[in-house]
Coordinates of C-alpha atoms in Angstrom, one line a residue:
Chain A
M1320 CA 17.4 29.6 19.9
K1321 CA 20.7 28.4 18.5
Y1322 CA 19.7 24.8 19.0
L1323 CA 16.3 25.4 17.4
R1324 CA 18.0 26.7 14.3
L1325 CA 20.3 23.6 14.3
F1326 CA 17.3 21.3 14.7
L1327 CA 15.4 23.0 11.9
C1328 CA 18.4 22.7 9.7
L1329 CA 18.7 19.0 10.5
V1330 CA 15.0 18.5 9.8
T1331 CA 15.3 20.2 6.5
L1332 CA 18.4 18.2 5.6
S1333 CA 16.7 14.9 6.4
L1334 CA 13.6 16.0 4.5
T1335 CA 15.6 16.7 1.3
A1336 CA 16.1 12.9 1.4
C1337 CA 19.8 13.1 1.1
M1338 CA 19.8 10.6 3.9
S1339 CA 17.3 8.0 2.8
H1340 CA 19.2 7.5 -0.5
V1341 CA 22.0 6.2 1.6
F1342 CA 20.2 3.3 3.2
I1343 CA 17.2 2.6 1.0
D1344 CA 17.5 0.5 -2.2
T1345 CA 15.0 1.4 -4.8
T1346 CA 16.1 -1.4 -7.2
T1347 CA 16.7 -5.1 -6.9
R1348 CA 19.7 -6.6 -8.7
L1349 CA 18.6 -10.2 -9.2
Q1350 CA 20.6 -13.2 -10.1
V1351 CA 18.9 -16.6 -10.5
E1352 CA 20.7 -19.9 -10.0
N1353 CA 19.2 -23.0 -11.6
K1354 CA 19.7 -26.0 -9.4
T1355 CA 17.0 -28.1 -11.2
D1356 CA 17.8 -30.5 -14.0
V1357 CA 15.7 -28.6 -16.5
T1358 CA 16.4 -25.4 -18.3
I1359 CA 14.7 -22.2 -17.0
L1360 CA 13.5 -20.1 -19.9
G1361 CA 12.9 -16.9 -18.0
L1362 CA 11.6 -15.2 -14.9
D1363 CA 8.6 -12.7 -15.0
I1364 CA 6.6 -10.6 -12.5
I1365 CA 3.0 -11.3 -13.2
S1366 CA -0.1 -9.4 -12.0
E1367 CA -2.4 -11.0 -9.4
D1368 CA -5.1 -11.8 -12.0
G1369 CA -2.4 -13.3 -14.3
T1370 CA -3.2 -11.0 -17.2
S1371 CA -0.2 -8.7 -17.2
V1372 CA 3.4 -9.9 -17.4
Q1373 CA 6.6 -8.0 -17.0
S1374 CA 9.7 -10.0 -17.8
W1375 CA 12.7 -9.7 -15.6
I1376 CA 15.2 -12.4 -16.5
R1377 CA 14.9 -13.0 -20.3
D1378 CA 17.8 -15.3 -20.9
A1379 CA 17.6 -19.1 -20.6
I1380 CA 19.4 -20.6 -17.7
E1381 CA 20.9 -24.1 -18.2
P1382 CA 20.8 -26.6 -15.3
G1383 CA 23.5 -25.7 -12.8
E1384 CA 24.1 -22.3 -14.3
K1385 CA 23.6 -18.8 -13.0
S1386 CA 21.8 -16.0 -14.9
K1387 CA 23.1 -12.5 -15.6
V1388 CA 22.4 -9.9 -12.9
V1389 CA 19.5 -7.8 -14.0
E1390 CA 18.5 -4.6 -12.2
E1391 CA 14.9 -3.7 -12.0
D1392 CA 12.7 -1.4 -9.9
W1393 CA 10.9 -4.2 -8.2
V1394 CA 11.2 -3.6 -4.4
G1395 CA 8.3 -5.1 -2.3
T1396 CA 6.2 -8.2 -2.5
F1397 CA 5.3 -9.5 -5.9
K1398 CA 4.1 -12.6 -7.7
V1399 CA 6.9 -14.3 -9.6
R1400 CA 6.6 -16.7 -12.5
V1401 CA 9.5 -19.0 -13.5
R1402 CA 9.1 -20.7 -16.9
F1403 CA 10.7 -24.1 -17.5
E1404 CA 11.4 -25.9 -20.7
K1405 CA 9.9 -29.1 -19.3
W1406 CA 9.4 -30.6 -15.8
N1407 CA 10.3 -34.0 -14.5
G1408 CA 8.0 -34.1 -11.5
K1409 CA 5.0 -36.1 -10.4
S1410 CA 2.6 -33.4 -9.0
L1411 CA 2.0 -31.4 -12.0
A1412 CA -1.2 -29.3 -12.3
S1413 CA -2.4 -28.6 -15.8
I1414 CA -4.5 -25.7 -17.0
G1415 CA -6.0 -26.4 -20.4
K1416 CA -8.0 -23.9 -22.4
L1417 CA -9.7 -25.2 -25.6
C1418 CA -11.6 -22.9 -27.8
V1419 CA -14.0 -24.5 -30.2
Y1420 CA -16.4 -22.2 -32.1
S1421 CA -15.7 -19.4 -29.6
S1422 CA -17.0 -21.4 -26.7
V1423 CA -14.4 -21.7 -24.0
S1424 CA -13.9 -24.8 -21.9
R1425 CA -11.4 -24.9 -19.1
V1426 CA -9.9 -27.9 -17.4
Y1427 CA -8.3 -27.4 -14.1
N1428 CA -6.4 -30.1 -12.4
T1429 CA -5.6 -29.3 -8.8
L1430 CA -3.3 -32.1 -7.9
A1431 CA -0.8 -29.6 -6.5
K1432 CA -0.9 -28.9 -2.8
Q1433 CA -2.2 -25.4 -1.9
G1434 CA 0.1 -22.7 -0.8
E1435 CA 3.2 -24.4 -2.1
P1436 CA 5.1 -23.3 -5.2
N1437 CA 4.4 -25.9 -7.8
V1438 CA 4.6 -26.5 -11.5
F1439 CA 1.8 -25.9 -13.9
E1440 CA 1.3 -26.7 -17.5
K1441 CA -0.8 -24.3 -19.4
E1442 CA -2.1 -25.0 -22.8
V1443 CA -4.2 -22.6 -24.9
K1444 CA -5.3 -23.7 -28.4
G1445 CA -7.4 -22.4 -31.1
C1446 CA -8.5 -19.2 -29.4
G1447 CA -7.8 -17.0 -32.4
E1448 CA -4.6 -15.8 -30.8
E1449 CA -1.2 -17.5 -30.6
D1450 CA -1.3 -21.0 -29.2
V1451 CA 0.4 -21.1 -25.8
H1452 CA 2.2 -24.0 -24.3
M1453 CA 4.0 -23.1 -21.1
I1454 CA 5.4 -25.0 -18.1
Y1455 CA 5.8 -22.7 -15.2
S1456 CA 5.7 -22.2 -11.5
E1457 CA 4.4 -19.3 -9.5
T1458 CA 5.3 -17.9 -6.1
T1459 CA 5.2 -14.7 -4.1
L1460 CA 8.5 -13.3 -3.1
D1461 CA 9.5 -10.4 -1.0
F1462 CA 12.3 -8.4 -2.6
E1463 CA 14.0 -6.1 -0.1
G1464 CA 16.1 -4.3 -2.7
G1465 CA 19.8 -4.4 -3.3
S1466 CA 21.6 -7.5 -4.5
Q1467 CA 19.4 -10.6 -4.3
Y1468 CA 20.0 -14.1 -5.2
L1469 CA 17.3 -16.6 -6.1
V1470 CA 18.0 -20.3 -6.0
V1471 CA 15.5 -22.5 -7.9
S1472 CA 15.7 -26.2 -7.0
Q1473 CA 13.7 -29.3 -7.0
D1474 CA 12.8 -31.2 -3.8
E1475 CA 12.4 -34.9 -3.3
D1476 CA 8.6 -34.8 -4.0
G1477 CA 9.3 -33.4 -7.4
N1478 CA 8.1 -29.9 -6.4
V1479 CA 9.9 -26.8 -7.3
A1480 CA 11.5 -24.8 -4.4
F1481 CA 12.5 -21.2 -4.3
K1482 CA 15.1 -19.7 -1.9
L1483 CA 15.7 -16.0 -2.0
K1484 CA 18.9 -14.7 -0.4
Chain B
M993 CA 10.2 5.0 35.3
K994 CA 7.2 6.9 34.1
I995 CA 9.1 8.5 31.3
G996 CA 10.5 5.1 30.3
L997 CA 7.0 3.6 30.0
N998 CA 5.9 6.6 28.0
K999 CA 8.7 6.1 25.6
I1000 CA 7.9 2.4 25.2
F1001 CA 4.3 3.2 24.5
I1002 CA 5.3 5.8 21.8
L1003 CA 7.7 3.3 20.3
L1004 CA 5.0 0.6 20.3
A1005 CA 2.5 3.0 18.7
I1006 CA 5.0 3.9 16.0
M1007 CA 5.8 0.3 15.3
A1008 CA 2.1 -0.5 15.2
G1009 CA 1.6 2.4 12.8
V1010 CA 4.2 1.0 10.4
A1011 CA 3.3 -2.7 10.8
F1012 CA -0.4 -2.4 10.1
A1013 CA -0.2 0.2 7.4
D1014 CA -2.2 -0.5 4.3
P1015 CA -0.7 0.1 0.9
I1016 CA -2.3 2.9 -1.2
P1017 CA -4.1 1.7 -4.3
A1018 CA -2.7 2.8 -7.7
E1019 CA -6.2 4.0 -8.8
A1020 CA -6.2 6.5 -5.9
L1021 CA -3.0 8.1 -7.4
T1022 CA -4.6 8.5 -10.8
Q1023 CA -7.5 10.3 -9.2
G1024 CA -5.1 12.6 -7.2
G1025 CA -5.5 15.5 -9.6
L1026 CA -9.2 16.2 -9.1
V1027 CA -8.8 15.8 -5.3
M1028 CA -6.0 18.4 -5.3
R1029 CA -8.0 20.8 -7.5
D1030 CA -11.1 20.6 -5.3
R1031 CA -9.2 21.0 -2.1
Q1032 CA -7.3 24.0 -3.3
L1033 CA -10.5 25.7 -4.4
R1034 CA -12.1 24.9 -1.0
D1035 CA -9.1 26.5 0.7
I1036 CA -9.3 29.5 -1.6
G1037 CA -13.0 29.8 -0.8
L1038 CA -12.2 30.0 2.9
V1039 CA -9.5 32.6 2.4
M1040 CA -11.8 34.7 0.2
R1041 CA -14.2 34.9 3.1
G1042 CA -12.0 37.8 4.2
G1043 CA -10.6 38.6 0.7
R1044 CA -8.0 41.0 2.0
G1045 CA -4.8 40.9 4.1
G1046 CA -2.7 37.9 3.5
Y1047 CA -2.6 34.1 3.9
I1048 CA 0.2 31.6 3.8
D1049 CA 0.1 27.8 3.9
I1050 CA 3.2 25.6 3.5
G1051 CA 3.1 21.9 4.1
Y1052 CA 5.2 18.8 3.7
T1053 CA 4.0 15.4 4.7
Y1054 CA 6.6 13.2 6.2
T1055 CA 6.5 9.4 6.4
P1056 CA 9.9 8.1 7.4
S1057 CA 9.6 4.5 6.5
S1058 CA 9.5 3.1 3.0
E1059 CA 7.1 0.4 4.2
Q1060 CA 4.7 2.9 5.7
L1061 CA 2.7 3.9 2.6
Q1062 CA 3.5 1.3 0.1
L1063 CA 1.9 1.2 -3.4
K1064 CA -0.5 -1.5 -4.3
S1065 CA -0.4 -2.2 -8.0
K1066 CA -1.7 -5.1 -9.9
Y1067 CA 1.7 -6.8 -9.5
G1068 CA 1.9 -6.6 -5.8
V1069 CA 3.1 -4.3 -3.1
H1070 CA 5.9 -1.8 -3.8
D1071 CA 8.1 -0.2 -1.1
G1072 CA 8.2 3.5 -1.3
F1073 CA 6.8 6.8 -0.1
A1074 CA 3.6 8.7 -0.7
F1075 CA 4.1 12.4 -0.5
R1076 CA 2.2 15.6 -0.5
H1077 CA 4.0 19.0 -0.8
H1078 CA 1.9 22.1 -1.0
Y1079 CA 1.9 25.8 -0.6
G1080 CA -0.8 28.5 -0.8
I1081 CA -0.1 32.2 -0.8
F1082 CA -2.5 35.1 -0.9
G1083 CA -1.5 38.7 -0.7
S1084 CA -3.5 41.8 -1.3
W1085 CA -2.9 45.5 -1.8
V1086 CA -5.1 48.3 -0.6
L1087 CA -6.2 50.3 -3.6
D1088 CA -8.3 52.8 -1.7
S1089 CA -10.0 52.8 1.7
I1090 CA -12.5 50.1 0.6
S1091 CA -10.9 48.3 -2.4
H1092 CA -8.4 45.5 -2.0
L1093 CA -6.7 43.8 -5.0
G1094 CA -5.2 40.4 -4.3
F1095 CA -3.1 37.8 -6.0
L1096 CA -3.2 34.2 -5.0
T1097 CA -1.3 31.1 -6.0
W1098 CA -1.8 27.6 -4.7
Y1099 CA 0.5 24.7 -5.6
E1100 CA 0.5 21.1 -4.7
R1101 CA 2.7 18.2 -5.8
A1102 CA 1.6 14.8 -4.7
G1103 CA 2.1 11.2 -5.6
W1104 CA 4.2 8.2 -4.9
D1105 CA 7.9 7.5 -5.5
S1106 CA 10.3 4.9 -4.5
Q1107 CA 12.4 7.5 -2.7
D1108 CA 11.4 10.4 -0.6
F1109 CA 12.5 13.8 -1.7
F1110 CA 12.1 17.5 -1.2
F1111 CA 12.5 19.1 -4.6
F1112 CA 14.0 16.5 -7.0
P1113 CA 12.1 13.2 -7.2
H1114 CA 13.8 9.9 -8.0
Y1115 CA 11.3 9.1 -10.8
G1116 CA 11.2 5.3 -10.2
D1117 CA 9.5 2.9 -12.6
F1118 CA 6.4 2.9 -10.5
A1119 CA 6.3 6.6 -9.5
H1120 CA 3.3 8.7 -10.0
I1121 CA 3.8 12.4 -9.6
S1122 CA 1.3 15.1 -10.5
S1123 CA 0.9 18.7 -9.5
V1124 CA -1.8 21.3 -9.5
L1125 CA -1.2 25.0 -9.7
T1126 CA -4.1 27.4 -9.1
W1127 CA -3.6 31.1 -9.4
G1128 CA -5.8 34.1 -9.9
F1129 CA -6.7 37.6 -8.9
S1130 CA -9.2 38.8 -6.4
Y1131 CA -11.0 42.0 -5.8
T1132 CA -12.6 42.8 -2.5
N1133 CA -14.8 45.7 -1.7
T1134 CA -15.1 46.1 2.1
K1135 CA -18.0 48.6 1.9
L1136 CA -20.2 46.1 0.0
D1137 CA -18.5 43.2 1.9
A1138 CA -18.0 41.3 -1.4
T1139 CA -15.2 39.5 -3.2
I1140 CA -14.7 38.4 -6.7
A1141 CA -11.8 36.1 -7.7
L1142 CA -10.9 34.6 -11.1
G1143 CA -8.1 32.5 -12.2
L1144 CA -6.7 29.4 -13.9
Q1145 CA -5.9 25.9 -12.7
H1146 CA -3.2 23.8 -14.3
Q1147 CA -3.0 20.1 -13.6
N1148 CA 0.2 18.5 -14.8
L1149 CA 1.3 14.9 -14.8
E1150 CA 5.0 14.8 -14.1
K1151 CA 5.5 11.1 -14.2
A1152 CA 3.3 8.0 -14.3
G1153 CA 5.1 4.7 -14.5
W1154 CA 3.9 3.0 -17.7
R1155 CA 3.8 -0.4 -16.1
V1156 CA 1.0 0.2 -13.7
Y1157 CA -0.9 3.4 -14.4
P1158 CA -3.4 4.0 -17.2
D1159 CA -2.8 6.7 -19.8
E1160 CA -3.7 10.1 -18.6
S1161 CA -3.8 13.6 -20.1
D1162 CA -0.4 15.2 -19.6
S1163 CA -1.6 18.7 -18.8
L1164 CA -5.0 20.0 -18.3
L1165 CA -6.1 23.6 -18.0
F1166 CA -9.2 24.6 -16.0
Y1167 CA -10.5 27.9 -15.1
W1168 CA -12.3 28.9 -11.9
G1169 CA -14.2 31.7 -10.4
H1170 CA -15.4 32.7 -7.0
A1171 CA -17.9 35.3 -6.0
R1172 CA -18.9 36.2 -2.5
Y1173 CA -21.5 38.6 -1.1
K1174 CA -21.3 38.8 2.7
N1175 CA -21.6 35.2 3.9
V1176 CA -22.9 33.7 0.7
S1177 CA -20.5 32.5 -1.9
F1178 CA -20.5 30.7 -5.2
Q1179 CA -17.6 28.9 -6.8
G1180 CA -17.2 27.1 -10.0
S1181 CA -14.4 25.4 -11.9
F1182 CA -14.6 24.6 -15.6
Y1183 CA -12.9 22.6 -18.3
R1184 CA -13.5 24.0 -21.7
N1185 CA -17.3 24.5 -21.7
T1186 CA -18.2 21.9 -19.1
F1187 CA -18.2 22.5 -15.4
Q1188 CA -16.1 20.3 -13.1
T1189 CA -17.3 21.5 -9.7
L1190 CA -20.0 24.0 -8.7
R1191 CA -20.1 25.0 -5.1
F1192 CA -22.6 27.1 -3.2
S1193 CA -21.7 28.0 0.4
L1194 CA -23.7 29.7 3.1
E1195 CA -21.8 30.7 6.2
L1196 CA -24.5 31.4 8.7
E1197 CA -22.2 31.3 11.7
S1198 CA -21.4 34.7 13.0
R1199 CA -17.6 35.2 13.1
E1200 CA -16.0 38.0 15.1
L1201 CA -13.1 38.1 12.7
Y1202 CA -15.4 39.3 9.9
G1203 CA -17.3 41.7 12.1
G1204 CA -19.7 39.3 13.5
A1205 CA -20.8 38.5 17.0
K1206 CA -18.4 37.5 19.8
G1207 CA -20.8 35.0 21.2
G1208 CA -24.4 34.2 21.5
Y1209 CA -26.9 32.2 19.4
K1210 CA -25.6 33.7 16.1
T1211 CA -22.3 31.9 16.5
Y1212 CA -24.2 28.6 16.7
L1213 CA -25.8 28.8 13.3
P1214 CA -24.4 26.3 10.8
N1215 CA -22.1 26.7 7.8
L1216 CA -23.4 24.8 4.8
S1217 CA -22.0 24.1 1.4
A1218 CA -23.2 22.0 -1.4
T1219 CA -20.8 21.0 -4.2
V1220 CA -21.8 19.4 -7.5
Y1221 CA -19.1 17.2 -8.9
R1222 CA -19.0 16.1 -12.5
R1223 CA -18.1 12.4 -12.7
K1224 CA -18.1 10.2 -15.7
D1225 CA -19.1 6.6 -15.3
N1226 CA -19.2 4.4 -18.3
E1227 CA -19.6 7.4 -20.6
D1228 CA -22.6 8.6 -18.7
D1229 CA -22.4 11.7 -16.6
K1230 CA -23.0 10.6 -13.1
N1231 CA -22.8 13.8 -11.2
F1232 CA -23.1 13.8 -7.5
V1233 CA -23.5 16.4 -4.8
R1234 CA -21.6 16.6 -1.6
L1235 CA -23.1 18.4 1.3
N1236 CA -20.8 19.8 4.0
W1237 CA -22.2 21.0 7.3
E1238 CA -19.9 22.7 9.8
Q1239 CA -21.5 23.3 13.2
N1240 CA -20.2 25.2 16.2
L1241 CA -20.9 23.0 19.2
Y1242 CA -19.3 25.0 22.0
K1243 CA -18.0 28.6 22.0
Q1244 CA -16.4 28.3 18.6
T1245 CA -13.8 25.9 20.0
V1246 CA -15.7 22.6 19.3
Y1247 CA -17.0 22.0 15.8
A1248 CA -18.6 19.1 14.0
N1249 CA -18.1 18.6 10.3
V1250 CA -20.3 16.2 8.4
A1251 CA -20.0 15.4 4.7
Y1252 CA -22.9 13.7 3.0
D1253 CA -23.2 12.5 -0.6
F1254 CA -26.3 12.7 -2.9
P1255 CA -28.0 10.9 -4.6
K1256 CA -25.9 7.8 -4.0
G1257 CA -23.2 7.3 -1.4
G1258 CA -24.9 8.7 1.7
F1259 CA -22.8 9.5 4.7
H1260 CA -19.2 10.2 3.8
S1261 CA -17.4 11.4 6.9
A1262 CA -17.9 13.2 10.2
T1263 CA -15.2 15.0 12.1
L1264 CA -15.2 16.4 15.6
K1265 CA -12.7 19.2 16.1
Y1266 CA -11.5 20.9 19.2
Y1267 CA -9.5 24.1 18.8
P1268 CA -8.2 25.3 22.2
D1269 CA -8.5 28.8 20.8
P1270 CA -11.1 29.9 18.1
S1271 CA -8.2 31.2 16.0
R1272 CA -7.6 27.6 14.9
L1273 CA -3.8 27.7 15.1
M1274 CA -3.9 24.5 17.1
G1275 CA -6.4 21.7 16.9
F1276 CA -7.4 18.2 17.8
E1277 CA -9.7 16.1 15.8
A1278 CA -11.4 12.8 15.8
S1279 CA -12.9 11.5 12.5
C1280 CA -15.0 8.8 11.2
L1281 CA -15.2 8.0 7.5
R1282 CA -17.3 5.5 5.6
R1283 CA -15.1 3.7 3.1
N1284 CA -16.4 2.4 -0.1
E1285 CA -15.1 -1.1 -0.6
I1286 CA -15.2 -3.0 -3.8
G1287 CA -18.2 -5.4 -3.8
G1288 CA -20.5 -3.1 -2.0
S1289 CA -19.4 -3.7 1.5
R1290 CA -18.6 -0.7 3.6
E1291 CA -16.7 -0.1 6.8
L1292 CA -16.1 2.8 9.1
L1293 CA -12.6 4.2 9.5
W1294 CA -12.0 5.8 12.8
G1295 CA -9.1 8.1 13.3
G1296 CA -7.7 11.3 14.7
A1297 CA -5.2 14.0 14.4
I1298 CA -3.3 16.5 16.6
D1299 CA -2.2 19.8 15.1
F1300 CA 0.5 21.8 16.9
F1301 CA 0.7 24.7 14.6
V1302 CA 3.8 23.5 12.7
L1303 CA 3.3 19.8 13.1
R1304 CA 0.3 17.7 12.4
L1305 CA 0.2 14.1 13.5
A1306 CA -2.6 12.0 12.2
Y1307 CA -3.7 8.4 12.3
N1308 CA -6.5 7.2 10.0
S1309 CA -7.9 10.7 9.8
A1310 CA -10.6 11.3 7.3
F1311 CA -8.7 14.3 5.8
D1312 CA -5.7 12.2 5.0
Y1313 CA -7.8 9.3 3.6
D1314 CA -9.4 11.8 1.2
N1315 CA -6.4 13.9 0.4
M1316 CA -3.5 11.4 0.6
F1317 CA -4.6 8.6 -1.6
R1318 CA -6.7 6.8 0.9
A1319 CA -3.8 6.4 3.3
K1320 CA -4.7 4.6 6.5
G1321 CA -3.3 2.4 9.2
T1322 CA -0.3 4.5 9.7
F1323 CA 0.9 7.7 11.4
I1324 CA 1.3 10.6 9.0
A1325 CA 3.3 13.6 10.1
E1326 CA 3.0 16.9 8.3
F1327 CA 5.2 19.9 8.8
H1328 CA 3.2 22.9 8.0
I1329 CA 2.4 26.5 8.5
D1330 CA -1.1 27.8 8.1
L1331 CA -1.6 31.5 8.9
G1332 CA -3.8 34.2 7.7
A1333 CA -3.6 37.9 8.6
F1334 CA -5.3 41.2 8.2
D1335 CA -5.6 44.4 10.2
G1336 CA -2.7 43.1 12.4
K1337 CA -4.8 40.0 13.4
F1338 CA -3.6 36.5 12.9
F1339 CA -5.7 33.4 12.5
G1340 CA -5.8 29.9 11.0
L1341 CA -7.8 28.8 8.0
G1342 CA -11.6 29.0 8.6
A1343 CA -11.2 30.6 12.0
A1344 CA -13.9 32.5 13.8
K1345 CA -11.7 34.8 15.9
A1346 CA -8.2 36.2 15.7
A1347 CA -5.4 34.8 17.8
P1348 CA -5.0 36.6 21.2
M1349 CA -1.9 38.6 20.8
E1350 CA -0.2 40.8 23.4
T1351 CA -0.1 43.9 21.3
S1352 CA 0.6 47.3 22.8
N1353 CA -1.2 50.1 21.0
K1354 CA 1.6 51.9 19.2
N1355 CA 0.4 54.9 17.4
F1356 CA 3.2 56.3 15.5
D1357 CA 3.6 60.0 15.9
L1358 CA 6.3 61.5 13.7
N1359 CA 6.6 64.8 15.5
K1360 CA 7.0 63.1 18.9
F1361 CA 9.6 60.7 17.4
M1362 CA 11.6 63.6 15.9
K1363 CA 11.6 65.5 19.2
V1364 CA 12.8 62.5 21.1
R1365 CA 15.5 61.8 18.6
A1366 CA 16.7 65.4 18.6
E1367 CA 16.9 65.3 22.4
Q1368 CA 18.9 62.2 22.3
Q1369 CA 21.4 63.7 19.8
N1370 CA 21.9 66.7 22.0
L1371 CA 22.4 64.6 25.0
G1372 CA 26.2 64.4 24.6
S1373 CA 26.7 68.2 24.5
T1374 CA 24.5 69.1 27.4
K1375 CA 25.7 68.9 31.0
V1376 CA 24.3 69.9 34.3
D1377 CA 26.8 71.6 36.6
A1378 CA 26.8 71.4 40.4
Q1379 CA 24.4 74.3 40.8
G1380 CA 21.9 72.7 38.5
N1381 CA 22.5 75.0 35.5
K1382 CA 22.8 73.6 32.0
V1383 CA 26.2 73.9 30.5
I1384 CA 26.5 73.7 26.8
E1385 CA 30.0 73.1 25.6
A1386 CA 31.1 74.6 22.3
K1387 CA 32.5 72.1 20.0
G1388 CA 34.2 74.5 17.7
I1389 CA 35.5 78.1 17.8
R1390 CA 34.9 80.3 14.9
Y1391 CA 36.7 83.5 14.4
E1392 CA 35.1 86.1 12.3
K1393 CA 36.6 89.3 11.2
I1394 CA 34.1 92.1 11.6
D1395 CA 34.2 95.8 11.4
A1396 CA 33.7 98.2 14.3
G1397 CA 30.2 99.4 13.2
S1398 CA 28.8 96.0 13.5
I1399 CA 30.3 95.5 16.9
S1400 CA 28.4 98.5 18.3
N1401 CA 25.3 97.2 16.7
E1402 CA 25.9 93.9 18.3
G1403 CA 26.5 95.5 21.6
G1404 CA 23.3 97.4 21.5
R1405 CA 21.3 94.2 21.6

């Protein structure tokens, strides 16, 4: 009976989640290092359909520099978009969207190899909204929470490479 | 060696339960309110079958890993915990020999947060926490075998992360009513002047607990209920009806439960339940649920659960899929108590018979009690001497000054 009470107390204690706070991180403190030779304009989390964007790192990161540490609630697996000022690579996919008299024409260039993080150039013009010109790369990263360090670099093929530590 | 193997199997099962778990969709969380409201009213309907005595239900789901029930939002998969905390309490007072006035309150808080908790949530950016409180009064007349219950239902949104959830009403007030005559009951919940659910239940099964038969063909009659749900789909009212059929298959210990949707939807779920005792304090269940996938494709979800009175362990069970944001692919533990009582009988929700209890028939007799007590108090001053005579020892000596006349009178006695 004595042990039962003790057991019930322990169960209650662990259920109050006093314990899980000790070993579970609910936020990720992210720092990005730019090892490419172009400026990174920012890092965002984007929705899978690409229509919703939540910025994470808002400040530009010069080549060879590190960003500030920004803490956000992103713990899990998310699609990350890194925006560049320009890109000096050869395999560059371009997504163009040209709106003429409300008819939409799209041009997709799928030079980039599938499944690898690569750099895209997106151009939207004359669609009634703000014109968009963006050079960016997308990848899916697994944030475990706590302090995480993302290195963005360029490999010899001219592709962008991400390394999350 | 045998124990070692068992442990390995349990560990493997737990690992599989975590590794193949599917994240819960954000849309399921925003629909949590109506699921909670409906289930509370269903429970209340079952408790009102008796409408007297008392009932208590306390439960807390426990998923130890933050990767067990992740959240699937449009941005990806978030680590965290889905939770469901609930209680339901019903108590009644006897007004006269046939009238019982009761008060009931049902509360449930469910959702998803990045930390697990008991009372104080973490309120992360992607948390969705909502609660439903149902309360009301009931009146039962045992001569007529009828119950009427009325009350209010509050649905409150505690927190919905602005990044992933659509805008919802902060707090909604519904009202509900329940009327039962013998084994026929009618229940409705309303928002302003529109109905939300209307339920008609017919319990044909004869239950000993409510004065029915102990066995025989009458206990094999079905329990039927039809619920009309109000649903809005593209501004049009697309109401649908869910039929529930509960069928005793063997001695009120094996039951089948089938849910069927009209006019669209068709088969929803089927559950086979085995209660070792008809009091339903323990149970085993196997369930099959037809999932509605986006794009019209459908698949069956097979699962089961074991209920050991205070702990319920479930894997892919239809109940958890429906009531815990379509959770599947993982073990869900729930610590709970579910106990109803009247006339000194104890039973679980929806039971046919009371739990077998070893009760000695204690009829309290005040006179007998006082006599026994008086004897016990005198025990210290009464002794039996060697000849078998009772000897009463005086505890105090009192001297009284009296005149001679009274002495002669005393002596004459």
